[in-house]
Coordinates of C-alpha atoms in Angstrom, one line a residue:
Chain A
M1353 CA 37.7 -7.3 14.0
K1354 CA 39.5 -8.7 17.0
M1355 CA 37.3 -10.1 19.7
N1356 CA 38.0 -8.7 23.2
R1357 CA 36.9 -10.2 26.5
R1358 CA 33.7 -8.3 26.6
G1359 CA 32.8 -9.1 23.1
F1360 CA 33.4 -12.8 23.8
I1361 CA 31.1 -12.7 26.9
K1362 CA 28.5 -10.9 24.8
A1363 CA 28.6 -13.6 22.1
C1364 CA 28.4 -16.3 24.7
G1365 CA 25.4 -14.6 26.2
I1366 CA 23.6 -14.4 22.9
M1367 CA 24.4 -18.1 22.1
A1368 CA 23.1 -19.0 25.6
G1369 CA 19.9 -17.1 24.7
Y1370 CA 19.5 -19.1 21.5
A1371 CA 20.2 -22.3 23.3
V1372 CA 17.6 -21.7 26.0
L1373 CA 14.8 -20.5 23.8
G1374 CA 15.7 -22.6 20.8
L1375 CA 15.6 -21.8 17.1
N1376 CA 12.0 -23.0 17.0
T1377 CA 11.0 -19.8 18.7
V1378 CA 12.4 -17.8 15.7
R1379 CA 10.5 -20.0 13.3
T1380 CA 7.3 -19.8 15.4
A1381 CA 7.6 -16.0 15.5
A1382 CA 7.9 -15.8 11.6
A1383 CA 5.0 -18.2 11.2
D1384 CA 2.9 -16.1 13.6
V1385 CA 3.3 -13.1 11.4
M1386 CA 2.1 -14.9 8.3
N1387 CA -0.8 -16.5 10.2
F1388 CA -1.8 -13.0 11.3
V1389 CA -1.7 -11.9 7.6
A1390 CA -3.6 -15.0 6.6
Q1391 CA -6.5 -14.1 8.9
R1392 CA -6.8 -10.7 7.3
Q1393 CA -6.5 -12.3 3.8
K1394 CA -9.2 -14.8 4.5
S1395 CA -11.6 -12.0 5.7
V1396 CA -11.0 -10.2 2.4
Y1397 CA -12.0 -13.2 0.3
D1398 CA -15.0 -14.0 2.5
A1399 CA -16.3 -10.4 2.0
D1400 CA -15.7 -10.7 -1.8
A1401 CA -17.8 -13.9 -1.8
N1402 CA -20.5 -12.5 0.5
S1403 CA -23.4 -11.1 -1.6
G1404 CA -24.7 -9.3 1.5
I1405 CA -21.5 -7.1 1.4
Y1406 CA -20.7 -7.0 -2.3
K1407 CA -23.6 -7.4 -4.7
Y1408 CA -21.4 -7.6 -7.7
R1409 CA -18.0 -9.4 -8.0
K1410 CA -16.7 -8.0 -11.3
S1411 CA -15.6 -4.4 -11.8
Q1412 CA -17.4 -4.2 -15.2
D1413 CA -20.8 -5.2 -13.5
N1414 CA -20.6 -2.2 -11.1
P1415 CA -23.6 0.1 -12.1
M1416 CA -21.6 3.2 -11.2
I1417 CA -18.8 2.0 -13.5
K1418 CA -21.4 1.5 -16.3
K1419 CA -22.5 5.1 -15.6
I1420 CA -19.1 6.7 -15.7
Y1421 CA -18.1 4.8 -19.0
D1422 CA -21.5 5.2 -20.6
H1423 CA -21.0 5.8 -24.4
K1424 CA -23.6 8.5 -24.6
D1425 CA -23.3 10.8 -21.6
G1426 CA -20.7 9.1 -19.3
F1427 CA -17.9 11.3 -17.9
L1428 CA -15.4 8.8 -19.5
H1429 CA -17.6 8.2 -22.6
E1430 CA -14.6 7.4 -24.8
G1431 CA -14.1 4.3 -22.8
P1432 CA -11.1 3.1 -20.8
C1433 CA -7.7 4.5 -22.0
G1434 CA -9.6 7.3 -23.9
H1435 CA -8.6 10.9 -24.0
M1436 CA -10.1 11.9 -20.7
S1437 CA -8.7 8.8 -19.0
H1438 CA -5.2 9.6 -20.2
H1439 CA -5.5 13.1 -18.9
L1440 CA -6.9 12.3 -15.4
L1441 CA -6.1 8.6 -14.7
H1442 CA -2.8 7.8 -16.3
T1443 CA 0.7 9.1 -15.4
H1444 CA 4.4 8.9 -16.2
Y1445 CA 7.4 7.8 -14.2
V1446 CA 10.7 9.4 -13.2
D1447 CA 14.2 7.9 -13.2
R1448 CA 15.2 8.1 -9.5
S1449 CA 18.4 6.0 -9.7
A1450 CA 20.9 9.0 -9.5
R1451 CA 20.5 9.7 -5.8
V1452 CA 21.1 6.0 -4.8
A1453 CA 24.0 5.8 -7.2
A1454 CA 25.5 8.9 -5.5
L1455 CA 25.1 7.3 -2.1
K1456 CA 26.8 4.1 -3.3
D1457 CA 29.7 6.3 -4.6
K1458 CA 30.0 7.7 -1.1
G1459 CA 30.4 4.1 0.2
F1460 CA 26.9 3.2 1.3
K1461 CA 25.9 -0.4 0.6
F1462 CA 22.3 -1.4 -0.3
N1463 CA 20.8 -4.7 -1.2
L1464 CA 20.6 -3.9 -4.9
Chain B
M13 CA 5.7 13.7 18.8
R14 CA 2.4 11.9 19.6
Q15 CA 1.6 8.3 20.1
I16 CA -1.1 6.7 17.9
E17 CA -2.0 3.1 18.3
G18 CA 1.4 2.1 19.6
V19 CA 3.4 4.1 17.0
M20 CA 5.1 7.5 17.5
Y21 CA 4.3 10.3 14.9
Q22 CA 5.8 13.6 14.2
T23 CA 2.9 16.1 13.8
N24 CA 3.9 17.5 10.5
A25 CA 1.8 18.0 7.3
P26 CA 4.1 19.0 4.5
K27 CA 2.8 21.0 1.4
G28 CA 4.4 21.6 -1.9
V29 CA 7.8 20.0 -1.0
D30 CA 9.9 17.4 -2.7
P31 CA 8.9 14.1 -1.0
D32 CA 12.3 12.6 -1.8
G33 CA 13.8 14.7 1.0
I34 CA 11.4 13.5 3.7
F35 CA 12.0 10.7 6.2
F36 CA 8.5 9.1 6.3
V37 CA 9.9 6.4 8.5
Q38 CA 12.8 6.8 10.9
V39 CA 14.4 5.2 14.0
D40 CA 14.4 6.9 17.4
A41 CA 18.0 6.2 18.4
T42 CA 17.1 6.5 22.1
R43 CA 14.6 3.7 21.9
C44 CA 16.4 1.4 19.5
E45 CA 17.6 -1.8 21.2
A46 CA 19.9 -2.9 18.3
C47 CA 18.0 -6.2 17.7
G48 CA 18.2 -5.8 13.9
S49 CA 14.6 -6.9 13.2
C50 CA 14.2 -3.8 10.9
E51 CA 17.2 -4.6 8.9
E52 CA 16.0 -8.2 8.3
V53 CA 12.7 -7.1 6.8
C54 CA 14.0 -4.1 4.7
G55 CA 13.9 -4.8 1.0
T56 CA 16.5 -2.3 0.0
G57 CA 18.9 -2.2 2.9
A58 CA 18.1 1.5 3.6
I59 CA 18.0 0.8 7.4
Q60 CA 21.4 0.1 8.7
A61 CA 23.6 0.1 11.8
I62 CA 25.2 3.5 12.2
N63 CA 27.6 2.8 15.1
E64 CA 29.3 0.0 16.9
D65 CA 26.4 -0.5 19.2
G66 CA 24.2 -1.5 16.3
I67 CA 21.8 1.4 16.6
R68 CA 19.8 1.5 13.3
Q69 CA 18.8 4.5 11.2
V70 CA 17.2 4.9 7.8
V71 CA 20.4 6.3 6.2
D72 CA 18.8 8.3 3.4
P73 CA 15.2 8.8 2.1
A74 CA 16.3 8.1 -1.5
A75 CA 17.0 4.4 -0.6
C76 CA 13.8 4.0 1.5
M77 CA 10.6 3.0 -0.2
N78 CA 8.5 4.2 2.8
C79 CA 6.8 0.8 3.1
G80 CA 7.1 0.7 6.9
Q81 CA 7.7 -3.0 7.2
C82 CA 10.5 -2.1 9.6
L83 CA 8.1 -0.1 11.7
I84 CA 5.5 -2.9 12.1
S85 CA 8.3 -5.5 12.8
C86 CA 10.0 -3.5 15.5
P87 CA 9.4 -5.1 18.9
Y88 CA 10.3 -1.9 20.8
G89 CA 8.2 0.8 19.1
A90 CA 11.4 2.5 18.3
I91 CA 10.4 3.4 14.7
Y92 CA 8.3 6.5 14.1
E93 CA 6.4 8.1 11.3
G94 CA 7.6 11.5 10.0
V95 CA 4.4 12.8 8.5
S96 CA 0.9 13.1 10.0
Y97 CA -2.0 15.1 8.6
V98 CA -4.4 14.4 11.5
D99 CA -4.4 17.9 13.0
E100 CA -4.9 19.5 9.6
I101 CA -7.8 17.2 8.8
F102 CA -9.5 18.0 12.1
E103 CA -9.3 21.7 11.2
K104 CA -10.7 21.1 7.8
L105 CA -13.6 19.1 9.2
K106 CA -14.5 22.1 11.4
D107 CA -14.3 24.6 8.5
P108 CA -17.8 25.1 7.0
D109 CA -16.2 26.4 3.8
T110 CA -14.3 23.2 3.1
I111 CA -15.9 20.1 1.5
V112 CA -14.0 17.2 3.0
V113 CA -14.1 13.9 1.1
S114 CA -13.1 10.5 2.5
M115 CA -11.2 8.0 0.4
P116 CA -10.4 4.8 2.3
A117 CA -8.5 1.9 0.7
P118 CA -9.8 -1.7 0.6
A119 CA -7.5 -3.0 3.3
V120 CA -8.4 -0.4 5.9
R121 CA -11.7 -2.1 6.5
Y122 CA -10.0 -5.4 7.4
G123 CA -7.6 -3.7 10.0
L124 CA -9.5 -0.8 11.6
G125 CA -11.7 -3.1 13.8
E126 CA -8.6 -4.4 15.6
C127 CA -8.0 -1.0 17.1
F128 CA -11.4 -1.3 18.8
G129 CA -10.9 -4.9 20.1
A130 CA -12.2 -6.9 17.2
P131 CA -10.4 -10.2 16.2
T132 CA -7.7 -10.0 13.5
G133 CA -9.1 -9.2 10.1
T134 CA -12.7 -8.5 11.1
Y135 CA -14.6 -6.7 8.2
V136 CA -15.8 -3.3 9.5
G137 CA -16.6 -1.5 6.2
G138 CA -20.1 -0.4 7.2
Q139 CA -19.0 0.9 10.6
M140 CA -16.0 2.7 8.9
H141 CA -18.4 4.6 6.6
A142 CA -20.6 5.5 9.6
A143 CA -17.6 6.7 11.6
L144 CA -16.4 8.9 8.7
R145 CA -19.9 10.4 8.5
Q146 CA -19.9 11.1 12.2
L147 CA -16.4 12.6 12.0
G148 CA -18.0 15.2 9.7
F149 CA -16.8 14.2 6.2
D150 CA -19.1 15.7 3.6
Y151 CA -18.9 13.0 1.0
I152 CA -18.2 9.3 2.0
W153 CA -16.5 8.3 -1.2
D154 CA -14.4 5.2 -1.5
N155 CA -11.1 4.2 -3.0
E156 CA -12.7 0.8 -3.9
F157 CA -14.8 2.6 -6.6
T158 CA -11.5 3.6 -8.3
A159 CA -10.1 0.1 -7.8
D160 CA -12.9 -0.9 -10.2
V161 CA -11.9 2.0 -12.5
T162 CA -8.3 0.8 -12.3
I163 CA -9.4 -2.7 -13.5
M164 CA -11.2 -1.1 -16.5
E165 CA -8.1 1.0 -17.4
E166 CA -5.3 -1.4 -16.5
G167 CA -7.1 -4.4 -18.0
T168 CA -7.8 -2.4 -21.3
E169 CA -4.1 -1.3 -21.3
L170 CA -3.0 -5.0 -21.0
I171 CA -5.2 -6.1 -23.8
Q172 CA -3.9 -3.2 -26.0
R173 CA -0.3 -4.2 -25.2
V174 CA -0.9 -7.8 -26.1
K175 CA -2.5 -6.8 -29.4
E176 CA 0.2 -4.4 -30.4
Q177 CA 3.1 -6.8 -30.0
G178 CA 5.2 -7.0 -33.2
K179 CA 4.1 -3.6 -34.4
K180 CA 6.3 -0.5 -34.4
D181 CA 6.4 1.4 -31.1
A182 CA 4.7 -1.4 -29.3
R183 CA 4.7 -1.0 -25.5
P184 CA 6.6 -3.9 -23.9
L185 CA 5.4 -7.0 -22.1
P186 CA 5.1 -8.1 -19.4
Q187 CA 3.0 -5.3 -18.0
F188 CA 3.6 -4.6 -14.3
T189 CA 0.9 -3.3 -12.0
S190 CA 1.3 0.2 -10.7
C191 CA -1.0 0.3 -7.6
C192 CA 1.6 0.0 -4.9
P193 CA 3.5 3.2 -4.2
G194 CA 6.5 1.4 -2.6
W195 CA 6.9 -0.8 -5.6
V196 CA 6.6 2.1 -8.1
K197 CA 9.3 4.1 -6.3
F198 CA 11.4 0.8 -6.2
A199 CA 11.1 0.4 -9.9
E200 CA 11.9 4.1 -10.5
T201 CA 15.0 3.8 -8.2
F202 CA 16.5 0.4 -8.9
Y203 CA 15.0 -0.6 -12.3
P204 CA 14.4 2.7 -14.2
D205 CA 15.0 0.8 -17.4
L206 CA 11.9 -1.2 -16.7
T207 CA 9.5 1.7 -16.2
P208 CA 8.1 1.3 -19.8
N209 CA 6.8 -2.0 -18.5
L210 CA 4.9 -0.3 -15.7
S211 CA 1.2 0.2 -16.4
S212 CA 0.7 3.9 -17.1
C213 CA -2.4 3.8 -14.8
K214 CA -2.3 5.8 -11.6
S215 CA -3.0 3.8 -8.5
P216 CA -6.7 3.8 -7.4
I217 CA -6.1 6.7 -5.0
G218 CA -4.2 8.6 -7.7
M219 CA -7.4 8.2 -9.8
L220 CA -10.0 9.1 -7.1
G221 CA -8.3 12.4 -6.2
P222 CA -8.7 13.9 -9.7
L223 CA -12.1 12.3 -10.2
A224 CA -13.4 13.8 -6.9
K225 CA -12.4 17.3 -8.0
T226 CA -13.8 17.0 -11.6
Y227 CA -16.6 14.4 -12.0
G228 CA -17.5 14.4 -8.3
A229 CA -17.6 18.2 -8.1
H230 CA -19.7 18.4 -11.2
E231 CA -22.2 15.6 -10.1
T232 CA -22.6 17.1 -6.6
K233 CA -22.6 20.8 -7.8
S234 CA -19.6 21.5 -5.6
E235 CA -16.9 24.0 -6.2
A236 CA -13.8 22.0 -7.0
R237 CA -11.5 24.5 -5.2
K238 CA -13.3 23.9 -1.9
I239 CA -12.9 20.1 -2.0
Y240 CA -10.3 18.7 0.3
T241 CA -9.5 15.0 -0.4
V242 CA -8.4 12.7 2.4
S243 CA -6.7 9.4 1.3
I244 CA -7.0 6.8 4.1
M245 CA -4.5 3.9 3.5
P246 CA -3.1 0.8 5.1
C247 CA 0.2 2.2 4.0
I248 CA 2.9 4.8 4.8
A249 CA 4.3 5.0 1.2
K250 CA 0.9 6.5 0.1
K251 CA 2.0 9.7 2.0
Y252 CA 4.9 9.9 -0.4
E253 CA 2.6 9.2 -3.4
G254 CA 0.2 12.0 -2.3
L255 CA 3.0 14.5 -2.5
R256 CA 4.2 13.6 -6.0
P257 CA 4.3 16.9 -7.9
E258 CA 2.8 15.3 -11.1
L259 CA -0.5 14.3 -9.3
A260 CA -2.2 17.6 -10.0
D261 CA -4.4 16.8 -13.0
S262 CA -7.7 18.1 -11.6
G263 CA -6.3 21.7 -11.8
F264 CA -5.6 21.4 -8.0
R265 CA -3.6 19.1 -5.8
D266 CA -5.4 15.8 -6.5
I267 CA -4.7 14.4 -3.0
D268 CA -4.7 16.9 -0.1
A269 CA -4.0 14.7 2.8
T270 CA -3.0 11.0 3.5
I271 CA -3.4 9.1 6.8
N272 CA -3.3 5.5 7.6
T273 CA -5.5 2.9 9.4
R274 CA -3.9 3.7 12.8
E275 CA -4.5 7.4 12.4
L276 CA -8.1 6.9 11.4
A277 CA -8.6 4.8 14.6
Y278 CA -7.0 7.7 16.6
M279 CA -9.3 10.3 15.0
I280 CA -12.4 8.2 15.8
K281 CA -11.2 7.7 19.4
T282 CA -10.3 11.4 19.8
A283 CA -13.7 12.5 18.5
G284 CA -15.3 10.3 21.2
I285 CA -17.2 8.1 18.8
N286 CA -18.2 4.7 20.1
F287 CA -17.1 2.7 17.1
N288 CA -18.5 -0.7 18.2
S289 CA -22.0 0.6 18.6
L290 CA -22.1 2.2 15.1
P291 CA -24.6 0.8 12.6
S292 CA -23.4 -0.4 9.2
Q293 CA -23.8 2.3 6.6
Q294 CA -23.3 2.6 2.8
P295 CA -20.9 5.0 1.1
D296 CA -22.3 7.9 -0.9
P297 CA -23.1 7.3 -4.6
I298 CA -21.2 8.6 -7.6
L299 CA -17.7 7.6 -6.3
G300 CA -18.6 5.2 -3.6
D301 CA -20.1 2.0 -4.9
S302 CA -17.8 -1.0 -5.4
T303 CA -17.5 -4.7 -6.1
G304 CA -15.8 -7.8 -4.7
A305 CA -13.2 -7.3 -7.4
A306 CA -12.2 -4.0 -5.8
T307 CA -12.0 -5.2 -2.2
I308 CA -9.6 -8.0 -3.1
F309 CA -7.0 -5.4 -4.1
G310 CA -6.0 -5.6 -0.4
N311 CA -4.5 -9.0 -0.9
S312 CA -1.4 -10.1 -2.8
G313 CA -2.9 -11.6 -6.0
G314 CA -6.0 -9.5 -5.8
V315 CA -5.4 -7.0 -8.5
M316 CA -4.4 -9.9 -10.8
E317 CA -7.6 -11.8 -10.0
A318 CA -9.8 -8.7 -10.5
A319 CA -8.1 -7.9 -13.8
L320 CA -8.5 -11.5 -15.0
R321 CA -12.3 -11.4 -14.2
L322 CA -12.4 -8.5 -16.8
A323 CA -9.8 -9.9 -19.3
Y324 CA -11.5 -13.3 -19.5
E325 CA -14.9 -11.8 -20.4
V326 CA -13.4 -9.2 -22.9
L327 CA -11.1 -11.6 -24.7
S328 CA -13.4 -14.6 -24.8
G329 CA -16.7 -12.8 -25.2
K330 CA -18.1 -15.2 -22.7
K331 CA -19.5 -14.8 -19.2
L332 CA -17.2 -15.9 -16.4
S333 CA -19.6 -18.0 -14.4
N334 CA -17.4 -18.5 -11.3
P335 CA -15.3 -15.4 -10.5
D336 CA -13.0 -17.2 -8.1
I337 CA -9.6 -17.5 -9.8
K338 CA -7.9 -19.1 -6.9
V339 CA -4.6 -20.0 -8.6
V340 CA -3.4 -16.4 -8.4
R341 CA -4.2 -16.0 -4.7
T342 CA -0.8 -15.5 -3.0
H343 CA 0.1 -15.7 0.7
E344 CA 3.9 -15.6 0.4
G345 CA 6.7 -15.5 -2.1
I346 CA 6.2 -15.7 -5.9
N347 CA 3.2 -17.4 -7.5
T348 CA 2.9 -18.1 -11.2
A349 CA -0.1 -19.4 -13.2
D350 CA -1.2 -20.1 -16.8
V351 CA -4.8 -18.9 -17.2
K352 CA -6.6 -20.4 -20.2
V353 CA -9.0 -18.0 -21.9
P354 CA -11.3 -19.6 -24.6
G355 CA -10.9 -18.1 -28.0
F356 CA -7.6 -16.3 -27.0
G357 CA -5.1 -18.7 -25.6
T358 CA -3.1 -18.8 -22.4
V359 CA -2.4 -15.7 -20.3
K360 CA 0.8 -16.2 -18.3
V361 CA 0.9 -14.3 -15.0
A362 CA 3.1 -13.9 -12.0
V363 CA 2.2 -12.4 -8.6
A364 CA 4.8 -11.4 -6.0
S365 CA 4.9 -9.6 -2.7
G366 CA 8.0 -8.5 -0.9
L367 CA 10.7 -6.5 -2.7
A368 CA 13.3 -9.3 -2.7
N369 CA 10.8 -11.3 -4.7
A370 CA 10.0 -8.3 -6.9
A371 CA 13.8 -8.0 -7.7
K372 CA 13.9 -11.6 -8.9
L373 CA 11.1 -11.0 -11.4
C374 CA 12.6 -7.7 -12.5
D375 CA 16.0 -9.4 -13.1
E376 CA 14.2 -11.9 -15.3
V377 CA 12.5 -9.2 -17.3
R378 CA 15.8 -7.2 -17.6
A379 CA 17.5 -10.4 -19.0
G380 CA 14.7 -10.8 -21.5
K381 CA 13.8 -14.2 -20.1
S382 CA 10.4 -13.3 -18.6
P383 CA 7.6 -15.5 -20.1
Y384 CA 4.8 -13.5 -18.5
H385 CA 2.2 -11.1 -19.9
F386 CA 1.2 -9.6 -16.6
I387 CA 3.0 -9.3 -13.3
E388 CA 1.5 -8.0 -10.0
I389 CA 3.8 -6.7 -7.4
M390 CA 3.1 -5.6 -3.8
T391 CA 5.8 -4.3 -1.5
C392 CA 4.4 -5.7 1.7
P393 CA 4.4 -9.5 2.2
G394 CA 0.9 -10.7 1.7
G395 CA -0.3 -7.4 0.3
C396 CA -1.9 -4.2 1.7
V397 CA -3.6 -6.1 4.5
N398 CA -0.1 -6.4 6.0
G399 CA 0.8 -2.8 5.1
G400 CA 3.0 -0.5 7.2
G401 CA 0.1 1.6 8.2
Q402 CA -2.1 -1.2 9.6
P403 CA -2.7 -1.9 13.3
L404 CA 0.3 -3.7 14.8
D405 CA 0.5 -7.4 15.3
P406 CA 0.3 -7.8 19.1
E407 CA 2.6 -10.9 19.0
I408 CA 5.5 -8.9 17.7
R409 CA 5.8 -6.6 20.6
A410 CA 5.4 -9.7 22.9
S411 CA 8.2 -11.7 21.3
L412 CA 10.1 -13.3 24.1
F413 CA 13.1 -14.3 22.0
R414 CA 13.7 -10.9 20.6
S415 CA 13.4 -9.0 23.8
T416 CA 15.8 -11.5 25.6
V417 CA 18.5 -11.1 23.0
A418 CA 18.1 -7.3 22.9
Q419 CA 18.3 -7.1 26.7
I420 CA 21.6 -9.1 26.7
N421 CA 22.9 -6.7 24.1
K422 CA 21.8 -3.7 26.0
R423 CA 23.3 -4.8 29.3
F424 CA 26.7 -5.3 27.7
R425 CA 26.5 -1.9 26.0
A426 CA 25.7 -0.3 29.3
R427 CA 28.7 -1.8 31.0
K428 CA 30.9 -0.7 28.1
V429 CA 29.8 2.9 28.6
G430 CA 30.2 2.7 32.4
A431 CA 33.7 1.1 32.3

């Protein structure tokens, strides 16, 4: 692509913007996002370790899990991956590659 | 269009349609400032410049995993959601003949408070249950219960896969997690040859829908056909998952409506509920009680840690005295660990969030070079707590650098048009 006068001024303007604000701003912005996520993550682990919120910390210790998987009269009495589990709780997957392949044939470019 | 917590929404609740044809996320060309933030965070390249001015669009729903990372990273609020069930849910809540069931995901309770002025990450699980009760939901059930069920099912599946290696028709290793709907669509679209490695388990919400209309209906003596299930997620891709035609194993649609954290905050505000003065309340029994293992599903590495808390005890026959398995906790990128289980050996695991990292692990598996037994993948960096349906990070909209660059761009575009 040939650069015209307007394009050149635009590029200079953007470079000036970078020069004024500094690349550090970009790095700080990226770090801010991850700090934000880290605060939510910390809160999750704090709740997990707080016995006032979660009395049990392992799925197999949940009394309602013991009830649903009870060998005698539990709804899923055959245990995990049993017949009822397979009917209600397991699934299958579909090959969805054809539509993206068709888009690529039309000239669209994707990352993969 | 309607604005909800800083994001525009089309008020459209699709039924019985092919979700592959829906734009769950799209750019409003009139508000796009061509800064390119969306393109930088997109894992597949589905969001691209469509003209010389650099205006971005999601070019086709087939290439979009509906994760919404572009939406939460846009400094201009130019990206909107295409699907919202809010109006339909309000109608169902008013209808005395409909039994409305709430099904919130773990991460919702670590984001919802932010919409009511609480500091980032504040846990508001108890108030969330109270608010759902005040909104008129008939059963306050919780997706965390089925996170515990997922551990039982997916952990058992992993142990089965490990044991059947070398036998005829053995299912392949590593086993991939299947909780994240963006990742599942990604695997189906870009790595369909690896779907045998995906756990056959539905996601926790995919399990709670059918359990509510079978087991839940039976235990509460409710008519299954009257039950309306509302999935409440930190996620946009869950709206796609809820519309998957195969999720109808209860004899009805398993999931009737899907909203996200922002839309729940909007419903609470619209109903005039004073969220901050609500007392902490428990969910309803049967499908409501959960554990710490369930709540950590909201973090990258959480499903892995929860599964290992089960696998350790099943494989070794011993009690795991300290449930903290900190080596798998993942903030960014790819994390790998060798977990030693007495009486069994070493379980090799990998945890990744972000689709670029997922692709690296998938390429390794495809090449037959993956040493792992179990791989957890989340589409959103950091996990569901950073999902596309969570309250926005106020810093992003305030980013001085991005707005300056975009203003320079816009000025030169305007002159070009005027010339």
